[in-house]
Coordinates of C-alpha atoms in Angstrom, one line a residue:
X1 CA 20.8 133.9 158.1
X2 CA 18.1 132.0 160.2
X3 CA 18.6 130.8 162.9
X4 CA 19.2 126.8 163.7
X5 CA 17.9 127.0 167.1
X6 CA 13.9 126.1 167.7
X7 CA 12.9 127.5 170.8
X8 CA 9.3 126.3 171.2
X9 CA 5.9 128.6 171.8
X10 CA 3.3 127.0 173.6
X11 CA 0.2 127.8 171.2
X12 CA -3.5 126.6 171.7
X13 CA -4.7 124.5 169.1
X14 CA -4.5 121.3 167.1
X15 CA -0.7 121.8 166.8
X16 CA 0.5 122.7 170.5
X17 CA 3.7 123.2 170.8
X18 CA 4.6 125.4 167.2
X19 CA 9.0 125.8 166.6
X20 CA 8.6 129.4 166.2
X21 CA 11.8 129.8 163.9
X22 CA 12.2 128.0 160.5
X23 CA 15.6 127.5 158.7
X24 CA 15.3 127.8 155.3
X25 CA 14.8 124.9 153.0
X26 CA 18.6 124.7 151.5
X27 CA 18.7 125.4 147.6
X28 CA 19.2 122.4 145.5
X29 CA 22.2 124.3 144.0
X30 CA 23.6 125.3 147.3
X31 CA 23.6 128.6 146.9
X32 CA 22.0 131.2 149.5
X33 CA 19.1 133.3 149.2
X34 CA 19.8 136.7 150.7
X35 CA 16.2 137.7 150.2
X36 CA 14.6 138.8 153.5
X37 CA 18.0 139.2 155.4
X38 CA 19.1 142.3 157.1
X39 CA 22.1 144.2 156.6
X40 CA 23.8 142.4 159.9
X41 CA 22.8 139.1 158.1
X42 CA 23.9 140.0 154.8
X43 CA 27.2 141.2 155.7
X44 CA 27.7 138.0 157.7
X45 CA 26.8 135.7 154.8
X46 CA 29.6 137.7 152.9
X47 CA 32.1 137.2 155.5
X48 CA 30.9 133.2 156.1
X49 CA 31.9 133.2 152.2
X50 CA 35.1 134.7 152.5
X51 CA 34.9 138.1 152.5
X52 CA 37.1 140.6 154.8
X53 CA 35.2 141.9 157.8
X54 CA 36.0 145.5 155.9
X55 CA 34.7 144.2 152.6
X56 CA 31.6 142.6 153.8
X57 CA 30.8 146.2 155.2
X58 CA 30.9 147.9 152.0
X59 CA 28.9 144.9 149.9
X60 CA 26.5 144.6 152.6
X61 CA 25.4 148.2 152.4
X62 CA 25.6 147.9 148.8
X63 CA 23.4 144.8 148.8
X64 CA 20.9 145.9 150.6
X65 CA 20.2 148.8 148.6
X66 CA 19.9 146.9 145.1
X67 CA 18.0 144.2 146.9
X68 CA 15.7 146.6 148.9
X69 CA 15.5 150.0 147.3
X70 CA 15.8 149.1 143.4
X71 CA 14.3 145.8 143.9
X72 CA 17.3 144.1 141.9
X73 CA 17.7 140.4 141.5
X74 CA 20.3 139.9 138.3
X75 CA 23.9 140.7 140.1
X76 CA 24.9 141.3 136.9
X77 CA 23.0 144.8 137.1
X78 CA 24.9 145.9 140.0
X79 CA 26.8 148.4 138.7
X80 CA 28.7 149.8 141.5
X81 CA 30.2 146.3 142.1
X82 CA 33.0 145.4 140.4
X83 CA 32.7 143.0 137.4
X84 CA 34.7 139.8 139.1
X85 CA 32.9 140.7 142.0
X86 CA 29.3 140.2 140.4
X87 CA 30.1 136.6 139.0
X88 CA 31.6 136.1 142.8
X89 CA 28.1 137.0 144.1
X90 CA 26.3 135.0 141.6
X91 CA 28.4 131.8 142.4
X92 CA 27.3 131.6 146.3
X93 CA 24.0 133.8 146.3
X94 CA 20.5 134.4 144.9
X95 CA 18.1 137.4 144.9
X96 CA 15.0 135.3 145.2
X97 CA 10.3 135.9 144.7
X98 CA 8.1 133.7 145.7
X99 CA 7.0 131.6 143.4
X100 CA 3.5 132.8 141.5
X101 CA 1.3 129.4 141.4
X102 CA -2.0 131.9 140.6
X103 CA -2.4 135.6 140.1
X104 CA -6.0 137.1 139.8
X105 CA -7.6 140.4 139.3
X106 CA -11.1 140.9 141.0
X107 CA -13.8 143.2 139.1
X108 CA -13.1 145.6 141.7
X109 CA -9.2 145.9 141.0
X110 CA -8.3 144.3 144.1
X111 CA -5.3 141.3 143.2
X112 CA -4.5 138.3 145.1
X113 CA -1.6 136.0 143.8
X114 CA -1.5 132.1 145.3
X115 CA 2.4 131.5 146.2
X116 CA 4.6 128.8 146.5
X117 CA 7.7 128.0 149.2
X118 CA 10.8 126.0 148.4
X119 CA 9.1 123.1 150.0
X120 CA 5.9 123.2 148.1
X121 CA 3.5 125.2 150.7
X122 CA 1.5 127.4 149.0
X123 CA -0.4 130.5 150.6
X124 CA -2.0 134.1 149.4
X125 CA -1.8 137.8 149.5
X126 CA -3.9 140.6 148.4
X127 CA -3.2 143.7 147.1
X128 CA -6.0 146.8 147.8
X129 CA -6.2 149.6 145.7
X130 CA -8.0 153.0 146.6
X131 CA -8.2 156.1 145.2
X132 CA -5.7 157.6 148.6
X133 CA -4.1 154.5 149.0
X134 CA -2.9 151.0 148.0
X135 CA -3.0 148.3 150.8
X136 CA -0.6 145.1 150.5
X137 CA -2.8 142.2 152.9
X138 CA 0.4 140.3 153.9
X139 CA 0.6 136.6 155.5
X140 CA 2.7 135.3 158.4
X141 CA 1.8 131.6 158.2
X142 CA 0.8 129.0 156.4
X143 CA -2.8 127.9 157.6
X144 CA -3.7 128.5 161.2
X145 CA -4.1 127.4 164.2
X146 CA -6.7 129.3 165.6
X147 CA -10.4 128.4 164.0
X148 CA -12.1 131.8 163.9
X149 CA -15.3 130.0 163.2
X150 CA -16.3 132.7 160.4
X151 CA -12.6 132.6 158.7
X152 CA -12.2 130.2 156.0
X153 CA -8.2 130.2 156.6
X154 CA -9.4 129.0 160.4
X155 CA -10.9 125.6 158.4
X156 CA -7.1 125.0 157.3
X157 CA -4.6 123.1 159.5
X158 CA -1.3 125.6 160.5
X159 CA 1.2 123.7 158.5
X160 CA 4.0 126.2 159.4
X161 CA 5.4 129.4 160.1
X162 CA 6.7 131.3 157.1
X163 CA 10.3 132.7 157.2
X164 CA 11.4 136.5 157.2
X165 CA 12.3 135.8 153.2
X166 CA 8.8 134.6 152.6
X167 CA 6.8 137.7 154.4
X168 CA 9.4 140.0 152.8
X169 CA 9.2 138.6 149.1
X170 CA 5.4 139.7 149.3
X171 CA 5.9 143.2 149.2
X172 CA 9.1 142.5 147.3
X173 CA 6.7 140.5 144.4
X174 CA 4.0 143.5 144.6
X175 CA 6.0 146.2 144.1
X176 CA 7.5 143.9 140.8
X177 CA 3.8 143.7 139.9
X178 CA 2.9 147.1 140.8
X179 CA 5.8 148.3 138.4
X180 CA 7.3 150.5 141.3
X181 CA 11.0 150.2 141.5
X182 CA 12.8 153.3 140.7
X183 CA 13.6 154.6 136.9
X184 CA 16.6 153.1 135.8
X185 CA 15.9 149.6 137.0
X186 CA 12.7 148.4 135.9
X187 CA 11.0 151.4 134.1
X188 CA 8.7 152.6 137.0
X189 CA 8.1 155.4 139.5
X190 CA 11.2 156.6 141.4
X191 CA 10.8 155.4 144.6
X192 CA 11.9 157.0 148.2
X193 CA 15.1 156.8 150.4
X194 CA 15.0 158.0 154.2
X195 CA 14.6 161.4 154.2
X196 CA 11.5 160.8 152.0
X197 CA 9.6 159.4 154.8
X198 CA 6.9 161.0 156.1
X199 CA 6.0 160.4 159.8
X200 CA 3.3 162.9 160.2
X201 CA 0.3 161.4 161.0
X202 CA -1.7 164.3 159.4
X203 CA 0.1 163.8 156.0
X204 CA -1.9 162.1 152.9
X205 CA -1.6 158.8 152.9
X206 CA -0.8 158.3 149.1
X207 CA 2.9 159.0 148.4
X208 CA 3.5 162.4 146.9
X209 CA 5.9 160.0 144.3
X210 CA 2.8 158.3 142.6
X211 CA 3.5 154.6 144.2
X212 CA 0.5 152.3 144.6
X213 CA 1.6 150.2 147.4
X214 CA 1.7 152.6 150.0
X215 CA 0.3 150.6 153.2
X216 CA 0.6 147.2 154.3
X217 CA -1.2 145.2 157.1
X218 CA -0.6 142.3 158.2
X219 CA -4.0 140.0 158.3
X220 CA -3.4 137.5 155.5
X221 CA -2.9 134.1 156.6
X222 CA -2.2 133.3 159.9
X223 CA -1.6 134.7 163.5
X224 CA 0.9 137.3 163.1
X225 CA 2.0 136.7 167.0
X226 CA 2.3 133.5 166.8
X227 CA 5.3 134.1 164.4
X228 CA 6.7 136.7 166.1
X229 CA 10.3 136.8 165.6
X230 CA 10.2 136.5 161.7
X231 CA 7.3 138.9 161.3
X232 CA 9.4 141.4 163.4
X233 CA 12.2 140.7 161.6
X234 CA 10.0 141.4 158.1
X235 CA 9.2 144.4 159.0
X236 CA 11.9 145.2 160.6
X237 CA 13.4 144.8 157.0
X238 CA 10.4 146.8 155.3
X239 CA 10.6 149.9 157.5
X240 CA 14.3 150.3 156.7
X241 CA 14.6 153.8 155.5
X242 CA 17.5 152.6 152.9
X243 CA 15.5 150.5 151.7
X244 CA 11.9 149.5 151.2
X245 CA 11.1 152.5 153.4
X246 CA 7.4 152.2 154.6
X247 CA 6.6 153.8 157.7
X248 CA 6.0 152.4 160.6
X249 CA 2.6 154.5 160.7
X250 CA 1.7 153.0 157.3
X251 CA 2.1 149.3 159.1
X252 CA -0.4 147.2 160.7
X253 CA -0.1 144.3 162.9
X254 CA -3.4 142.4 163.6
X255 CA -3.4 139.9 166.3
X256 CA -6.7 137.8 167.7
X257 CA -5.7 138.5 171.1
X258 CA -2.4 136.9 171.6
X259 CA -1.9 138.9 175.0
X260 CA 1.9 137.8 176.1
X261 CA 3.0 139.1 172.7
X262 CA 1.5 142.2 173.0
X263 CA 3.7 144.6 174.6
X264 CA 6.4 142.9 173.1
X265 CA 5.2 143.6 169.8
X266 CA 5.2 147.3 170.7
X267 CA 8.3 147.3 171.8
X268 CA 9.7 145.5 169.2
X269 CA 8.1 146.3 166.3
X270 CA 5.7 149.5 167.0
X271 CA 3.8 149.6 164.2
X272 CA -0.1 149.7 164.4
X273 CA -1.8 147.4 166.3
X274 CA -5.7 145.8 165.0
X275 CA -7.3 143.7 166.8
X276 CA -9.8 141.4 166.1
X277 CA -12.5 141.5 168.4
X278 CA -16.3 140.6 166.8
X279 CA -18.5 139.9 169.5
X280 CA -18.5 142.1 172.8
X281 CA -19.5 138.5 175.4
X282 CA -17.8 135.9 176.1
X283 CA -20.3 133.5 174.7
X284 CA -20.2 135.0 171.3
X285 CA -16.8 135.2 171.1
X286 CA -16.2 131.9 172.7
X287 CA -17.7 130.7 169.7
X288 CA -16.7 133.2 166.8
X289 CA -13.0 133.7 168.3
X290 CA -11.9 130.4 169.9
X291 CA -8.7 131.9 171.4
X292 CA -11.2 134.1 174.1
X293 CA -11.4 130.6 175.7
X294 CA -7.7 131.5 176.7
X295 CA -7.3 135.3 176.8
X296 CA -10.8 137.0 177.5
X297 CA -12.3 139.6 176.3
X298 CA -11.5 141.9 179.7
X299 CA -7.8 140.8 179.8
X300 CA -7.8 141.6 176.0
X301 CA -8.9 145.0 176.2
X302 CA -6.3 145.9 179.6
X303 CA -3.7 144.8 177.3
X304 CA -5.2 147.2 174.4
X305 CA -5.4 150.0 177.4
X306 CA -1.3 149.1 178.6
X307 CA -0.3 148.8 174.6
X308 CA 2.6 151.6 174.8
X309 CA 2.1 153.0 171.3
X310 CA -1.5 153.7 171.6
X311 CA -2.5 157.2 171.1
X312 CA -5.1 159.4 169.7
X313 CA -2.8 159.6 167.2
X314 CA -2.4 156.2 166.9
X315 CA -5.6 154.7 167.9
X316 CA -6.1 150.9 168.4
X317 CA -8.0 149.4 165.0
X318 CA -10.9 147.0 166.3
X319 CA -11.7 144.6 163.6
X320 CA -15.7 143.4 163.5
X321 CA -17.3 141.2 161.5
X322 CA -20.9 141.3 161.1
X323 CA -22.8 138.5 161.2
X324 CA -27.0 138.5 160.9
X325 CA -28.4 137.3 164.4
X326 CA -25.0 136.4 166.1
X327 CA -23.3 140.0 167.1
X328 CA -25.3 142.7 165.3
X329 CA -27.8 143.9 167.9
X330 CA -28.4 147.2 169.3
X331 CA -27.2 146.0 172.0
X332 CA -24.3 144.3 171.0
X333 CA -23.2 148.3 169.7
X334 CA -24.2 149.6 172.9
X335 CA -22.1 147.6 175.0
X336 CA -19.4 147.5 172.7
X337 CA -19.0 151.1 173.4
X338 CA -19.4 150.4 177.3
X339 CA -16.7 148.5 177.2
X340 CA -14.1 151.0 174.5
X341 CA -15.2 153.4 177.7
X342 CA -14.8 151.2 180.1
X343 CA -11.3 151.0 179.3
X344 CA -10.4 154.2 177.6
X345 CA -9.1 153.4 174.6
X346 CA -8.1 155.3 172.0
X347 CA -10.2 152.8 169.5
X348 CA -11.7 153.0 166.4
X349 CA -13.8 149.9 165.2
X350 CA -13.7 149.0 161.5
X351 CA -17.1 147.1 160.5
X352 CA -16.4 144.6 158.2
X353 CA -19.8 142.5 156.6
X354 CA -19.2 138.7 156.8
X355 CA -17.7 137.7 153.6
X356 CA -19.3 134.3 152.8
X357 CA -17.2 130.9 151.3
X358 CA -18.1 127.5 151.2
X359 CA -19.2 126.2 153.5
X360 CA -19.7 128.4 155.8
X361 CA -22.7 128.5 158.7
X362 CA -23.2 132.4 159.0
X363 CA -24.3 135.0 156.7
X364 CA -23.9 138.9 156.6
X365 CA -25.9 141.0 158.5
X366 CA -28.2 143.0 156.4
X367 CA -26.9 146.7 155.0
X368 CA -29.7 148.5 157.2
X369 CA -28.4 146.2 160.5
X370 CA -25.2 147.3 159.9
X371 CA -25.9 150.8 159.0
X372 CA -27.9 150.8 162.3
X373 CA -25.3 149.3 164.5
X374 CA -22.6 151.6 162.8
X375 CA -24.8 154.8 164.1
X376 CA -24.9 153.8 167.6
X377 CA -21.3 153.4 167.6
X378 CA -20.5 156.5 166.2
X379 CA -23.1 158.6 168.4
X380 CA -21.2 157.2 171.4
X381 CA -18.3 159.2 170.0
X382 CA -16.2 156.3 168.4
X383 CA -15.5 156.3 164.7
X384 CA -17.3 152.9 163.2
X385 CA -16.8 153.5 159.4
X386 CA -18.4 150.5 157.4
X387 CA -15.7 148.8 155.2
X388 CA -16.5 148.1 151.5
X389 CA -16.1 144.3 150.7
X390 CA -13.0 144.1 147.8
X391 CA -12.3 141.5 146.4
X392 CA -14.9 139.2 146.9
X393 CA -15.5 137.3 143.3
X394 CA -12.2 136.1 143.5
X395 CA -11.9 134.7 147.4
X396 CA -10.0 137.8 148.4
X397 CA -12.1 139.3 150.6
X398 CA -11.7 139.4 154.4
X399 CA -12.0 136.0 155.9
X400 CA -11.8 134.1 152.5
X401 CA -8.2 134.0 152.4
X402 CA -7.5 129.8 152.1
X403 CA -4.6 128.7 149.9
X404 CA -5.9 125.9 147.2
X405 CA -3.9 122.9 148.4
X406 CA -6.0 121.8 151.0
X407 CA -10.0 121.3 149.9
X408 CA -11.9 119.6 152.7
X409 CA -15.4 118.0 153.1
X410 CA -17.9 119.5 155.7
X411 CA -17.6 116.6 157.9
X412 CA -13.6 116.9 158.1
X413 CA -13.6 120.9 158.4
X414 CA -16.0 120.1 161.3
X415 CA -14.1 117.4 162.8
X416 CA -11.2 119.5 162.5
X417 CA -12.9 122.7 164.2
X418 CA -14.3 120.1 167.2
X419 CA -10.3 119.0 167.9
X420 CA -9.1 122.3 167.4
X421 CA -11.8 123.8 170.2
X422 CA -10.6 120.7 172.5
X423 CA -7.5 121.4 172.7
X424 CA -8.3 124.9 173.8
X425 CA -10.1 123.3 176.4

């Protein structure tokens, strides 16, 4: 269960400081939602309701596999459980999904679905296909606090942080959509258990089973950081080998430089780490990336050189928008790899053309631009693969991500950027 406490994290921006946990908006018929909790949680929900310590043990586990691993939510299916048992369940608990407000399919395959919380906040993921893998774009908030100028979520005030349940019920609602719980359940794919895991970083990437969702990342909405504690405790839930079983290798955490959070995030989570860098001086990304006004880009990149899990193996992602006339240069490439030197990172840098929306004051750097900045890049001896827009004729693309509740004239989103960029001072 969540936690009542609300320890506060001081966070630059309009909204300064954030409560980093959020209890979850109580059910209207009391009952609670055991969708996102661990098996701790669940077996003290169980024992809250009654249950013997020695009972609670045995559900728990139980639980969290129909929940996690067969993607369950009628108790009534629950076979191993004991008929009195399942109407004792479905009395006090729920197997809850976000609610679908909007689901669309781009020409390119790519899906996004607009959701809805309890308390009427909507937001978005995205699901990638690709012919090795299937990508689930995953969000941690709803809005943000941190106006990336070129990022239409960054036009969008952070209204809150979104609970364990909510980040899990996004893969959870996928893999309904995706059709990929195993036979016996919901006519699909068998799925995997914990020996079925494979950690070897040389291994395909597209499960030998046939599933679709086989990576997630987490760059949807928000700052992943600046939730913390329930994105940890999301994935935490997700990289369960009894369960949804993704590996931690097939994870990716991508932060705009929230340093403190850093290490802490390896420690504590140690999935893959992306960051999102686009401009190589401070003036550019000053501008582009408001939060350099805080954390610069030298300090940034000593904490990408200290981050434990970082490996050759494991290299740091650097995320890089291109935008015509603002970072594209030759020598913006040049001293970008100065500076992956500089500090010896095991880096790769994905190069991702600006994805326009309304409103917007930049546009994409041309295909030749970027096709010239991605060869000096990669004849300094760092891989600078060109990402393939997806998703882009439905507002799904990188950058575009804004839920639909909150439309905005120019003259507000600028007024809105201007207090935002104060109160970073």
């Amino acid at each position: 269960m969540q936690s009542s406490a609300t320890p506060l994290m001081p966070i630059p921006g309009l909204i300064d400081p954030v409560p980093v946990p959020r209890a979850v908006t109580p059910r209207a018929d009391g009952r609670t939602d055991l969708l996102g909790l661990s098996r701790p949680q669940i077996k003290a929900v169980l024992e809250e309701a009654g249950l013997d310590v020695k009972a609670a043990k045995l559900r728990s586990k139980q639980l969290f596999h129909w929940l996690y691993h067969r993607g369950e939510t009628d108790f009534d299916a629950m076979t191993d459980l004991a008929k009195p048992m399942r109407g004792w369940m479905a009395e006090r608990f729920v197997v809850g999904r976000p609610e679908v407000v909007e689901a669309q399919v781009s020409s390119d395959g790519t899906r996004k679905w607009l959701l809805r919380t309890d308390d009427g906040q909507d937001y978005e993921m995205v699901f990638i296909p690709d012919a090795d893998r299937g990508t689930l774009c995953v969000s941690s908030q709803v809005g943000c606090t941190l106006n990336c100028r070129f990022c239409h979520t960054g036009t969008m005030r952070l209204v809150r942080n979104l609970t364990p349940g909510e980040i899990v019920g996004q893969v959870m609602l996928a893999r309904d959509a995706l059709g990929e719980w195993p036979k016996g359940n919901m006519g699909s794919v068998a799925g995997i258990g914990a020996n079925d895991i494979d950690e070897d970083e040389d291994a395909p990437q597209y499960s030998p089973d046939g599933r679709m969702l086989t990576n997630i990342v987490m760059m949807g909405m928000g700052e992943p950081l600046y939730n913390f504690e329930h994105v940890r405790d999301a994935l935490k839930v997700v990289m369960d080998g009894d369960g949804l079983a993704l590996s931690r290798r097939r994870i990716t955490l991508s932060t705009s430089g929230v340093i403190p959070m850093m290490a802490r995030a390896s420690a504590e989570i140690g999935v893959n780490l992306a960051v999102s860098l686009h401009a190589v001086t401070k003036e550019v990304r000053d501008e582009l990336v408001p939060l350099n006004k805080k954390y610069g880009i030298e300090e940034l990149l000593q904490a990408c050189a200290d981050y434990p899990k970082a490996s050759n193996a494991r290299r740091i992602t650097f995320e890089y928008v291109m935008i015509r006339d603002k970072n594209d240069s030759d020598a913006d490439a040049r001293e970008l790899v100065r500076l992956i030197r500089k500090y010896q990172l095991p880096a790769k840098v994905n190069l991702i053309p600006f994805n326009p929306w309304p409103g917007s004051d930049y546009e994409c750097s041309t295909p030749e631009r970027i096709r010239a900045f991605s060869s000096i890049v990669f004849e300094g001896g760092i891989s600078a693969p060109v990402r393939t827009p997806r998703g882009r004729d439905i507002m799904a693309a990188c950058g575009q991500l804004k839920s639909a509740s909150e439309k905005k004239s120019r003259a507000e989103m600028d007024r809105l950027a201007a207090e935002k960029q104060a109160a970073l001072g």
